[in-house]
Amino acid sequence: MGILQRRVSSRADQSPLWQTFRTHLAAAALSAYPLFSRHLKMSTFLFRRAVRLAGLALCAYLVPAHSAPVTTVIAEDSFAYTSGQSVVGKSGGVGWSTSWEFENPNFSQLEVESTGLTVPGVSSTGGGLVYVLNGALQLGHAARSLPQQDTGVVFVQFLSQFGTQSGGGSPSVRFGAVWVGNNGGCGSPVYALIDTTAGVFECTTVPLATLSAVVLRIDYTAQTTQMWVLPSLSGFDYLNPPAPTVQRSGFAPVFSRFSLYARNPARIDELKVFRVANVVPAPAMPQPVPVDSWGALGAASGLILLAGWWRRRRQ
């Protein structure tokens, strides 16, 4: 046992992974030592089996833990309200700072519909928002505040379907200085990422009338805003996404308010603001190893292998 302790302790690799393996191996060795002493004179066939088991045990301990994406919701609303009512004054969802409101009493208010929008890869619950002419102006509007976003990487996601015309500031889904929609700046009614600080339109080829999942990725460190307009989010990897539909470099607007301006028809659903990060699980704490467990057998096999090697060196 002294030989084993000296040889293991002399390893230069002092990484947490090696330390964890060494702790498990030492515990297993102490439990398996009686088994080792009884089987020191094992046959050649069993010795080879032991070598294989030792290799498997070593591999099992040295396999690194895989990271897993973790989503942190900042604010979201699935519009699970009573159908046919105005969304103004509603306060469902999570993470918001205010209830839904509107800024001009002459605007038409968006109402709740019982059936929301659905695309593959997005869990849809509750209803959705739909334009209904119920004011002096044909422009429908709703707005809601949330905590200010200005650091790291923030995602904004929603489902939407608009009409075949654009202009007069609509349709536009607004997060601070970034607008998603159109304002007559693309020559045709297609989805666009609009930088209102510079008056620049990053136009897609996706018609506004197409039911789409819209994903914005705002990177405040790299000062870049990317947008995906897709018919499905099945398999979409937020940490390693595909090439964006459009993007705008040097543009990462701070925002603390969501606003929607649209004319008939207009539908929006499953609004969500969130972050996604990789989280590596902490290594498990070493546990006592039963003598008849695979870990003990692997450790015993490793001891036998070391003993055989040491005996050959002495001969």
mmCIF file of C-alpha atoms in Angstrom:
data_model
loop_
_atom_site.group_PDB
_atom_site.id
_atom_site.type_symbol
_atom_site.label_atom_id
_atom_site.label_comp_id
_atom_site.label_asym_id
_atom_site.label_seq_id
_atom_site.Cartn_x
_atom_site.Cartn_y
_atom_site.Cartn_z
ATOM 1 C CA MET A 1 0.000 0.000 0.000
ATOM 2 C CA GLY A 2 2.927 2.400 0.672
ATOM 3 C CA ILE A 3 4.166 1.910 -2.895
ATOM 4 C CA LEU A 4 0.711 2.718 -4.268
ATOM 5 C CA GLN A 5 0.409 5.829 -2.104
ATOM 6 C CA ARG A 6 3.818 7.184 -3.169
ATOM 7 C CA ARG A 7 3.186 6.548 -6.870
ATOM 8 C CA VAL A 8 -0.269 8.144 -6.864
ATOM 9 C CA SER A 9 0.891 11.159 -4.820
ATOM 10 C CA SER A 10 3.789 11.830 -7.196
ATOM 11 C CA ARG A 11 1.478 12.725 -10.060
ATOM 12 C CA ALA A 12 2.109 16.299 -11.289
ATOM 13 C CA ASP A 13 -1.446 16.742 -12.433
ATOM 14 C CA GLN A 14 -3.258 18.434 -9.524
ATOM 15 C CA SER A 15 -6.433 19.332 -11.428
ATOM 16 C CA PRO A 16 -9.800 18.961 -9.646
ATOM 17 C CA LEU A 17 -10.627 16.060 -11.964
ATOM 18 C CA TRP A 18 -7.442 14.173 -10.973
ATOM 19 C CA GLN A 19 -7.976 14.966 -7.290
ATOM 20 C CA THR A 20 -11.529 13.621 -7.459
ATOM 21 C CA PHE A 21 -10.325 10.430 -9.172
ATOM 22 C CA ARG A 22 -7.513 10.015 -6.651
ATOM 23 C CA THR A 23 -9.954 10.371 -3.732
ATOM 24 C CA HIS A 24 -12.329 7.784 -5.208
ATOM 25 C CA LEU A 25 -9.444 5.415 -6.011
ATOM 26 C CA ALA A 26 -8.017 5.655 -2.496
ATOM 27 C CA ALA A 27 -11.412 4.952 -0.933
ATOM 28 C CA ALA A 28 -11.975 2.026 -3.235
ATOM 29 C CA ALA A 29 -8.486 0.695 -2.605
ATOM 30 C CA LEU A 30 -8.972 0.675 1.166
ATOM 31 C CA SER A 31 -12.261 -1.187 0.762
ATOM 32 C CA ALA A 32 -10.881 -3.628 -1.779
ATOM 33 C CA TYR A 33 -7.510 -4.412 -0.170
ATOM 34 C CA PRO A 34 -8.730 -7.691 1.458
ATOM 35 C CA LEU A 35 -10.046 -8.765 -1.919
ATOM 36 C CA PHE A 36 -6.695 -7.878 -3.511
ATOM 37 C CA SER A 37 -4.725 -9.866 -0.951
ATOM 38 C CA ARG A 38 -6.871 -12.973 -1.505
ATOM 39 C CA HIS A 39 -6.525 -12.849 -5.296
ATOM 40 C CA LEU A 40 -2.877 -11.864 -5.733
ATOM 41 C CA LYS A 41 -2.040 -15.271 -7.252
ATOM 42 C CA MET A 42 -4.857 -15.227 -9.773
ATOM 43 C CA SER A 43 -4.606 -17.009 -13.133
ATOM 44 C CA THR A 44 -3.416 -15.329 -16.317
ATOM 45 C CA PHE A 45 -6.959 -15.248 -17.710
ATOM 46 C CA LEU A 46 -8.378 -13.526 -14.645
ATOM 47 C CA PHE A 47 -5.431 -11.135 -14.579
ATOM 48 C CA ARG A 48 -6.239 -9.962 -18.105
ATOM 49 C CA ARG A 49 -9.872 -9.514 -17.129
ATOM 50 C CA ALA A 50 -8.728 -7.409 -14.191
ATOM 51 C CA VAL A 51 -6.663 -5.185 -16.469
ATOM 52 C CA ARG A 52 -9.744 -4.515 -18.608
ATOM 53 C CA LEU A 53 -11.829 -3.708 -15.538
ATOM 54 C CA ALA A 54 -9.175 -1.340 -14.249
ATOM 55 C CA GLY A 55 -9.160 0.486 -17.575
ATOM 56 C CA LEU A 56 -12.946 0.789 -17.550
ATOM 57 C CA ALA A 57 -12.929 2.081 -14.000
ATOM 58 C CA LEU A 58 -10.276 4.659 -14.847
ATOM 59 C CA CYS A 59 -12.231 5.858 -17.893
ATOM 60 C CA ALA A 60 -15.417 6.153 -15.860
ATOM 61 C CA TYR A 61 -13.716 8.424 -13.361
ATOM 62 C CA LEU A 62 -11.920 10.560 -15.946
ATOM 63 C CA VAL A 63 -14.921 11.303 -18.201
ATOM 64 C CA PRO A 64 -15.600 15.048 -17.725
ATOM 65 C CA ALA A 65 -19.040 16.298 -16.694
ATOM 66 C CA HIS A 66 -21.002 17.772 -19.591
ATOM 67 C CA SER A 67 -22.389 21.286 -19.314
ATOM 68 C CA ALA A 68 -26.094 21.903 -19.785
ATOM 69 C CA PRO A 69 -27.872 25.041 -20.985
ATOM 70 C CA VAL A 70 -29.901 26.810 -18.305
ATOM 71 C CA THR A 71 -32.561 29.376 -19.222
ATOM 72 C CA THR A 72 -33.246 32.306 -16.896
ATOM 73 C CA VAL A 73 -36.520 34.035 -17.669
ATOM 74 C CA ILE A 74 -36.499 37.812 -17.242
ATOM 75 C CA ALA A 75 -40.102 38.430 -18.313
ATOM 76 C CA GLU A 76 -42.726 36.491 -20.242
ATOM 77 C CA ASP A 77 -46.427 36.486 -21.034
ATOM 78 C CA SER A 78 -48.509 33.822 -22.767
ATOM 79 C CA PHE A 79 -51.664 35.989 -22.634
ATOM 80 C CA ALA A 80 -53.740 33.589 -20.576
ATOM 81 C CA TYR A 81 -56.512 36.140 -20.064
ATOM 82 C CA THR A 82 -60.257 36.195 -20.696
ATOM 83 C CA SER A 83 -60.975 36.110 -24.411
ATOM 84 C CA GLY A 84 -62.513 39.223 -25.982
ATOM 85 C CA GLN A 85 -61.200 41.649 -23.368
ATOM 86 C CA SER A 86 -58.638 44.411 -23.908
ATOM 87 C CA VAL A 87 -55.165 43.522 -22.731
ATOM 88 C CA VAL A 88 -54.818 46.949 -21.122
ATOM 89 C CA GLY A 89 -54.759 46.579 -17.344
ATOM 90 C CA LYS A 90 -53.873 42.879 -17.429
ATOM 91 C CA SER A 91 -50.901 41.846 -15.295
ATOM 92 C CA GLY A 92 -50.327 38.151 -15.966
ATOM 93 C CA GLY A 93 -47.058 36.492 -16.815
ATOM 94 C CA VAL A 94 -43.873 36.923 -14.764
ATOM 95 C CA GLY A 95 -41.042 39.423 -14.453
ATOM 96 C CA TRP A 96 -42.824 42.577 -15.607
ATOM 97 C CA SER A 97 -42.671 45.917 -13.800
ATOM 98 C CA THR A 98 -46.129 47.146 -14.843
ATOM 99 C CA SER A 99 -49.444 45.951 -16.198
ATOM 100 C CA TRP A 100 -50.297 46.278 -19.897
ATOM 101 C CA GLU A 101 -51.117 49.855 -20.856
ATOM 102 C CA PHE A 102 -51.545 52.169 -23.834
ATOM 103 C CA GLU A 103 -50.180 55.657 -24.416
ATOM 104 C CA ASN A 104 -52.903 57.306 -26.499
ATOM 105 C CA PRO A 105 -56.611 56.963 -25.723
ATOM 106 C CA ASN A 106 -57.378 57.395 -29.418
ATOM 107 C CA PHE A 107 -55.476 54.243 -30.366
ATOM 108 C CA SER A 108 -57.291 50.966 -30.806
ATOM 109 C CA GLN A 109 -56.469 48.492 -28.046
ATOM 110 C CA LEU A 110 -55.260 44.976 -28.664
ATOM 111 C CA GLU A 111 -57.595 42.291 -27.382
ATOM 112 C CA VAL A 112 -57.116 38.743 -26.108
ATOM 113 C CA GLU A 113 -58.129 35.871 -28.362
ATOM 114 C CA SER A 114 -58.818 32.394 -27.051
ATOM 115 C CA THR A 115 -56.584 30.603 -29.565
ATOM 116 C CA GLY A 116 -52.944 31.643 -29.594
ATOM 117 C CA LEU A 117 -50.263 31.112 -32.211
ATOM 118 C CA THR A 118 -48.359 27.854 -32.513
ATOM 119 C CA VAL A 119 -45.111 26.885 -34.233
ATOM 120 C CA PRO A 120 -43.004 23.729 -33.747
ATOM 121 C CA GLY A 121 -40.464 23.983 -30.966
ATOM 122 C CA VAL A 122 -42.389 26.562 -28.909
ATOM 123 C CA SER A 123 -44.662 25.584 -26.045
ATOM 124 C CA SER A 124 -47.845 27.591 -26.469
ATOM 125 C CA THR A 125 -50.323 28.123 -23.634
ATOM 126 C CA GLY A 126 -53.192 30.505 -23.005
ATOM 127 C CA GLY A 127 -54.422 32.786 -25.773
ATOM 128 C CA GLY A 128 -52.791 35.531 -27.804
ATOM 129 C CA LEU A 129 -53.114 39.196 -28.772
ATOM 130 C CA VAL A 130 -55.112 40.243 -31.816
ATOM 131 C CA TYR A 131 -55.891 43.627 -33.375
ATOM 132 C CA VAL A 132 -59.468 44.846 -33.018
ATOM 133 C CA LEU A 133 -60.625 48.279 -34.211
ATOM 134 C CA ASN A 134 -62.069 49.826 -31.054
ATOM 135 C CA GLY A 135 -60.708 53.398 -31.079
ATOM 136 C CA ALA A 136 -60.667 56.554 -33.141
ATOM 137 C CA LEU A 137 -57.416 55.584 -34.850
ATOM 138 C CA GLN A 138 -56.759 52.432 -36.825
ATOM 139 C CA LEU A 139 -53.380 52.030 -35.142
ATOM 140 C CA GLY A 140 -53.543 49.392 -32.410
ATOM 141 C CA HIS A 141 -51.175 49.651 -29.472
ATOM 142 C CA ALA A 142 -50.136 47.998 -26.186
ATOM 143 C CA ALA A 143 -47.070 48.429 -23.986
ATOM 144 C CA ARG A 144 -45.510 47.008 -20.833
ATOM 145 C CA SER A 145 -42.360 47.747 -18.818
ATOM 146 C CA LEU A 146 -39.733 45.319 -17.515
ATOM 147 C CA PRO A 147 -36.375 45.627 -15.708
ATOM 148 C CA GLN A 148 -33.750 47.401 -17.814
ATOM 149 C CA GLN A 149 -31.545 45.135 -19.935
ATOM 150 C CA ASP A 150 -28.071 46.434 -20.678
ATOM 151 C CA THR A 151 -25.453 43.735 -19.910
ATOM 152 C CA GLY A 152 -24.372 40.325 -21.165
ATOM 153 C CA VAL A 153 -26.464 38.523 -23.773
ATOM 154 C CA VAL A 154 -30.260 38.848 -23.767
ATOM 155 C CA PHE A 155 -32.752 36.974 -25.937
ATOM 156 C CA VAL A 156 -36.177 38.279 -26.957
ATOM 157 C CA GLN A 157 -38.616 35.822 -28.510
ATOM 158 C CA PHE A 158 -42.210 35.966 -29.726
ATOM 159 C CA LEU A 159 -44.581 34.511 -32.297
ATOM 160 C CA SER A 160 -46.229 36.907 -34.745
ATOM 161 C CA GLN A 161 -48.279 37.219 -37.905
ATOM 162 C CA PHE A 162 -49.106 40.541 -39.537
ATOM 163 C CA GLY A 163 -50.752 41.740 -42.761
ATOM 164 C CA THR A 164 -49.585 42.532 -46.271
ATOM 165 C CA GLN A 165 -49.015 46.257 -45.815
ATOM 166 C CA SER A 166 -46.595 48.373 -43.806
ATOM 167 C CA GLY A 167 -45.902 52.037 -43.150
ATOM 168 C CA GLY A 168 -46.752 54.797 -40.736
ATOM 169 C CA GLY A 169 -44.685 53.210 -37.979
ATOM 170 C CA SER A 170 -46.314 49.813 -38.164
ATOM 171 C CA PRO A 171 -46.249 47.000 -37.745
ATOM 172 C CA SER A 172 -43.463 47.288 -35.202
ATOM 173 C CA VAL A 173 -42.545 45.330 -32.102
ATOM 174 C CA ARG A 174 -40.337 47.746 -30.198
ATOM 175 C CA PHE A 175 -37.646 47.144 -27.580
ATOM 176 C CA GLY A 176 -36.025 50.511 -27.001
ATOM 177 C CA ALA A 177 -34.282 51.650 -30.172
ATOM 178 C CA VAL A 178 -34.682 48.274 -31.907
ATOM 179 C CA TRP A 179 -37.871 47.643 -33.849
ATOM 180 C CA VAL A 180 -38.947 44.382 -35.432
ATOM 181 C CA GLY A 181 -41.474 44.568 -38.236
ATOM 182 C CA ASN A 182 -41.473 47.154 -40.992
ATOM 183 C CA ASN A 183 -42.173 50.799 -41.648
ATOM 184 C CA GLY A 184 -42.187 50.867 -45.413
ATOM 185 C CA GLY A 185 -38.393 50.847 -45.529
ATOM 186 C CA CYS A 186 -37.827 47.557 -47.331
ATOM 187 C CA GLY A 187 -39.864 48.157 -50.471
ATOM 188 C CA SER A 188 -42.120 45.219 -49.631
ATOM 189 C CA PRO A 189 -43.948 44.019 -46.475
ATOM 190 C CA VAL A 190 -41.261 41.755 -45.035
ATOM 191 C CA TYR A 191 -39.832 41.322 -41.557
ATOM 192 C CA ALA A 192 -37.002 43.732 -40.831
ATOM 193 C CA LEU A 193 -34.621 44.554 -37.983
ATOM 194 C CA ILE A 194 -34.766 48.338 -37.670
ATOM 195 C CA ASP A 195 -32.039 50.446 -36.038
ATOM 196 C CA THR A 196 -33.982 53.597 -35.203
ATOM 197 C CA THR A 197 -30.852 55.421 -34.028
ATOM 198 C CA ALA A 198 -29.421 55.339 -37.561
ATOM 199 C CA GLY A 199 -32.592 54.777 -39.591
ATOM 200 C CA VAL A 200 -31.176 51.525 -41.003
ATOM 201 C CA PHE A 201 -33.363 48.601 -42.096
ATOM 202 C CA GLU A 202 -31.902 45.089 -42.125
ATOM 203 C CA CYS A 203 -34.531 43.474 -44.355
ATOM 204 C CA THR A 204 -35.336 39.774 -44.504
ATOM 205 C CA THR A 205 -37.177 37.961 -47.277
ATOM 206 C CA VAL A 206 -39.876 36.610 -44.941
ATOM 207 C CA PRO A 207 -43.315 38.184 -45.586
ATOM 208 C CA LEU A 208 -44.995 39.847 -42.604
ATOM 209 C CA ALA A 209 -48.087 37.733 -43.289
ATOM 210 C CA THR A 210 -46.133 34.517 -42.591
ATOM 211 C CA LEU A 211 -46.640 33.021 -39.145
ATOM 212 C CA SER A 212 -43.124 33.129 -37.714
ATOM 213 C CA ALA A 213 -41.062 32.651 -34.580
ATOM 214 C CA VAL A 214 -38.869 35.713 -34.074
ATOM 215 C CA VAL A 215 -35.726 35.464 -31.938
ATOM 216 C CA LEU A 216 -33.538 38.454 -31.113
ATOM 217 C CA ARG A 217 -30.077 38.001 -29.595
ATOM 218 C CA ILE A 218 -28.703 41.255 -28.166
ATOM 219 C CA ASP A 219 -25.041 41.025 -27.160
ATOM 220 C CA TYR A 220 -24.099 44.055 -25.079
ATOM 221 C CA THR A 221 -20.459 42.988 -24.861
ATOM 222 C CA ALA A 222 -19.920 42.525 -28.613
ATOM 223 C CA GLN A 223 -22.406 45.325 -29.440
ATOM 224 C CA THR A 224 -24.280 43.176 -31.939
ATOM 225 C CA THR A 225 -27.958 42.394 -32.480
ATOM 226 C CA GLN A 226 -28.954 39.278 -34.418
ATOM 227 C CA MET A 227 -32.418 38.224 -35.537
ATOM 228 C CA TRP A 228 -33.888 34.921 -36.683
ATOM 229 C CA VAL A 229 -37.295 34.755 -38.377
ATOM 230 C CA LEU A 230 -38.157 31.073 -38.663
ATOM 231 C CA PRO A 231 -41.175 28.812 -39.266
ATOM 232 C CA SER A 232 -39.993 26.467 -36.504
ATOM 233 C CA LEU A 233 -37.707 26.520 -33.463
ATOM 234 C CA SER A 234 -37.393 22.739 -33.187
ATOM 235 C CA GLY A 235 -33.747 21.969 -32.470
ATOM 236 C CA PHE A 236 -32.794 25.638 -32.207
ATOM 237 C CA ASP A 237 -29.605 25.902 -30.129
ATOM 238 C CA TYR A 238 -29.502 29.257 -28.345
ATOM 239 C CA LEU A 239 -25.865 28.791 -27.284
ATOM 240 C CA ASN A 240 -24.723 27.706 -30.767
ATOM 241 C CA PRO A 241 -27.381 29.108 -33.096
ATOM 242 C CA PRO A 242 -27.360 28.896 -36.889
ATOM 243 C CA ALA A 243 -26.495 31.890 -39.019
ATOM 244 C CA PRO A 244 -28.970 34.700 -38.281
ATOM 245 C CA THR A 245 -31.576 35.794 -40.790
ATOM 246 C CA VAL A 246 -30.185 39.341 -40.426
ATOM 247 C CA GLN A 247 -27.880 41.131 -37.989
ATOM 248 C CA ARG A 248 -26.717 44.631 -37.116
ATOM 249 C CA SER A 249 -23.160 45.207 -35.856
ATOM 250 C CA GLY A 250 -22.364 48.105 -33.540
ATOM 251 C CA PHE A 251 -25.939 48.038 -32.292
ATOM 252 C CA ALA A 252 -27.082 46.682 -28.909
ATOM 253 C CA PRO A 253 -29.911 48.869 -27.621
ATOM 254 C CA VAL A 254 -30.686 49.133 -23.929
ATOM 255 C CA PHE A 255 -34.390 48.575 -23.270
ATOM 256 C CA SER A 256 -36.865 48.464 -20.402
ATOM 257 C CA ARG A 257 -40.162 48.534 -22.281
ATOM 258 C CA PHE A 258 -42.006 46.465 -24.842
ATOM 259 C CA SER A 259 -44.426 48.164 -27.254
ATOM 260 C CA LEU A 260 -46.487 46.914 -30.158
ATOM 261 C CA TYR A 261 -47.932 49.143 -32.878
ATOM 262 C CA ALA A 262 -49.929 47.489 -35.654
ATOM 263 C CA ARG A 263 -52.847 47.802 -38.016
ATOM 264 C CA ASN A 264 -55.309 45.093 -38.949
ATOM 265 C CA PRO A 265 -54.477 42.238 -39.147
ATOM 266 C CA ALA A 266 -51.972 41.662 -36.346
ATOM 267 C CA ARG A 267 -51.403 38.760 -33.972
ATOM 268 C CA ILE A 268 -48.654 38.160 -31.412
ATOM 269 C CA ASP A 269 -48.108 35.490 -28.782
ATOM 270 C CA GLU A 270 -45.616 33.801 -26.416
ATOM 271 C CA LEU A 271 -43.599 36.914 -25.612
ATOM 272 C CA LYS A 272 -40.439 36.099 -23.675
ATOM 273 C CA VAL A 273 -37.236 37.881 -22.571
ATOM 274 C CA PHE A 274 -34.537 35.595 -21.178
ATOM 275 C CA ARG A 275 -30.889 34.619 -20.869
ATOM 276 C CA VAL A 276 -29.243 31.268 -21.624
ATOM 277 C CA ALA A 277 -25.984 30.108 -20.041
ATOM 278 C CA ASN A 278 -23.884 26.946 -19.863
ATOM 279 C CA VAL A 279 -23.712 25.489 -16.365
ATOM 280 C CA VAL A 280 -21.232 22.708 -15.550
ATOM 281 C CA PRO A 281 -22.487 20.494 -12.709
ATOM 282 C CA ALA A 282 -20.211 20.256 -9.674
ATOM 283 C CA PRO A 283 -18.337 16.935 -9.293
ATOM 284 C CA ALA A 284 -20.033 14.470 -6.988
ATOM 285 C CA MET A 285 -18.558 14.015 -3.509
ATOM 286 C CA PRO A 286 -16.750 10.700 -3.020
ATOM 287 C CA GLN A 287 -18.818 8.006 -1.307
ATOM 288 C CA PRO A 288 -17.747 4.834 0.555
ATOM 289 C CA VAL A 289 -17.224 2.070 -1.971
ATOM 290 C CA PRO A 290 -18.640 -1.397 -1.121
ATOM 291 C CA VAL A 291 -16.173 -4.227 -1.614
ATOM 292 C CA ASP A 292 -18.456 -6.001 -4.081
ATOM 293 C CA SER A 293 -19.196 -2.882 -6.166
ATOM 294 C CA TRP A 294 -17.848 -2.235 -9.671
ATOM 295 C CA GLY A 295 -15.731 0.586 -8.274
ATOM 296 C CA ALA A 296 -14.115 -1.716 -5.752
ATOM 297 C CA LEU A 297 -13.518 -4.390 -8.363
ATOM 298 C CA GLY A 298 -11.996 -1.784 -10.677
ATOM 299 C CA ALA A 299 -9.754 -0.496 -7.900
ATOM 300 C CA ALA A 300 -8.733 -4.027 -6.955
ATOM 301 C CA SER A 301 -7.897 -4.731 -10.566
ATOM 302 C CA GLY A 302 -5.779 -1.595 -10.644
ATOM 303 C CA LEU A 303 -3.932 -2.712 -7.509
ATOM 304 C CA ILE A 304 -3.276 -6.116 -9.036
ATOM 305 C CA LEU A 305 -1.968 -4.504 -12.204
ATOM 306 C CA LEU A 306 0.410 -2.290 -10.213
ATOM 307 C CA ALA A 307 1.553 -5.250 -8.128
ATOM 308 C CA GLY A 308 2.308 -7.320 -11.198
ATOM 309 C CA TRP A 309 4.269 -4.473 -12.757
ATOM 310 C CA TRP A 310 6.251 -3.958 -9.558
ATOM 311 C CA ARG A 311 7.080 -7.671 -9.260
ATOM 312 C CA ARG A 312 8.352 -7.744 -12.846
ATOM 313 C CA ARG A 313 10.634 -4.787 -12.130
ATOM 314 C CA ARG A 314 12.126 -6.518 -9.112
ATOM 315 C CA GLN A 315 12.821 -9.755 -10.968
#
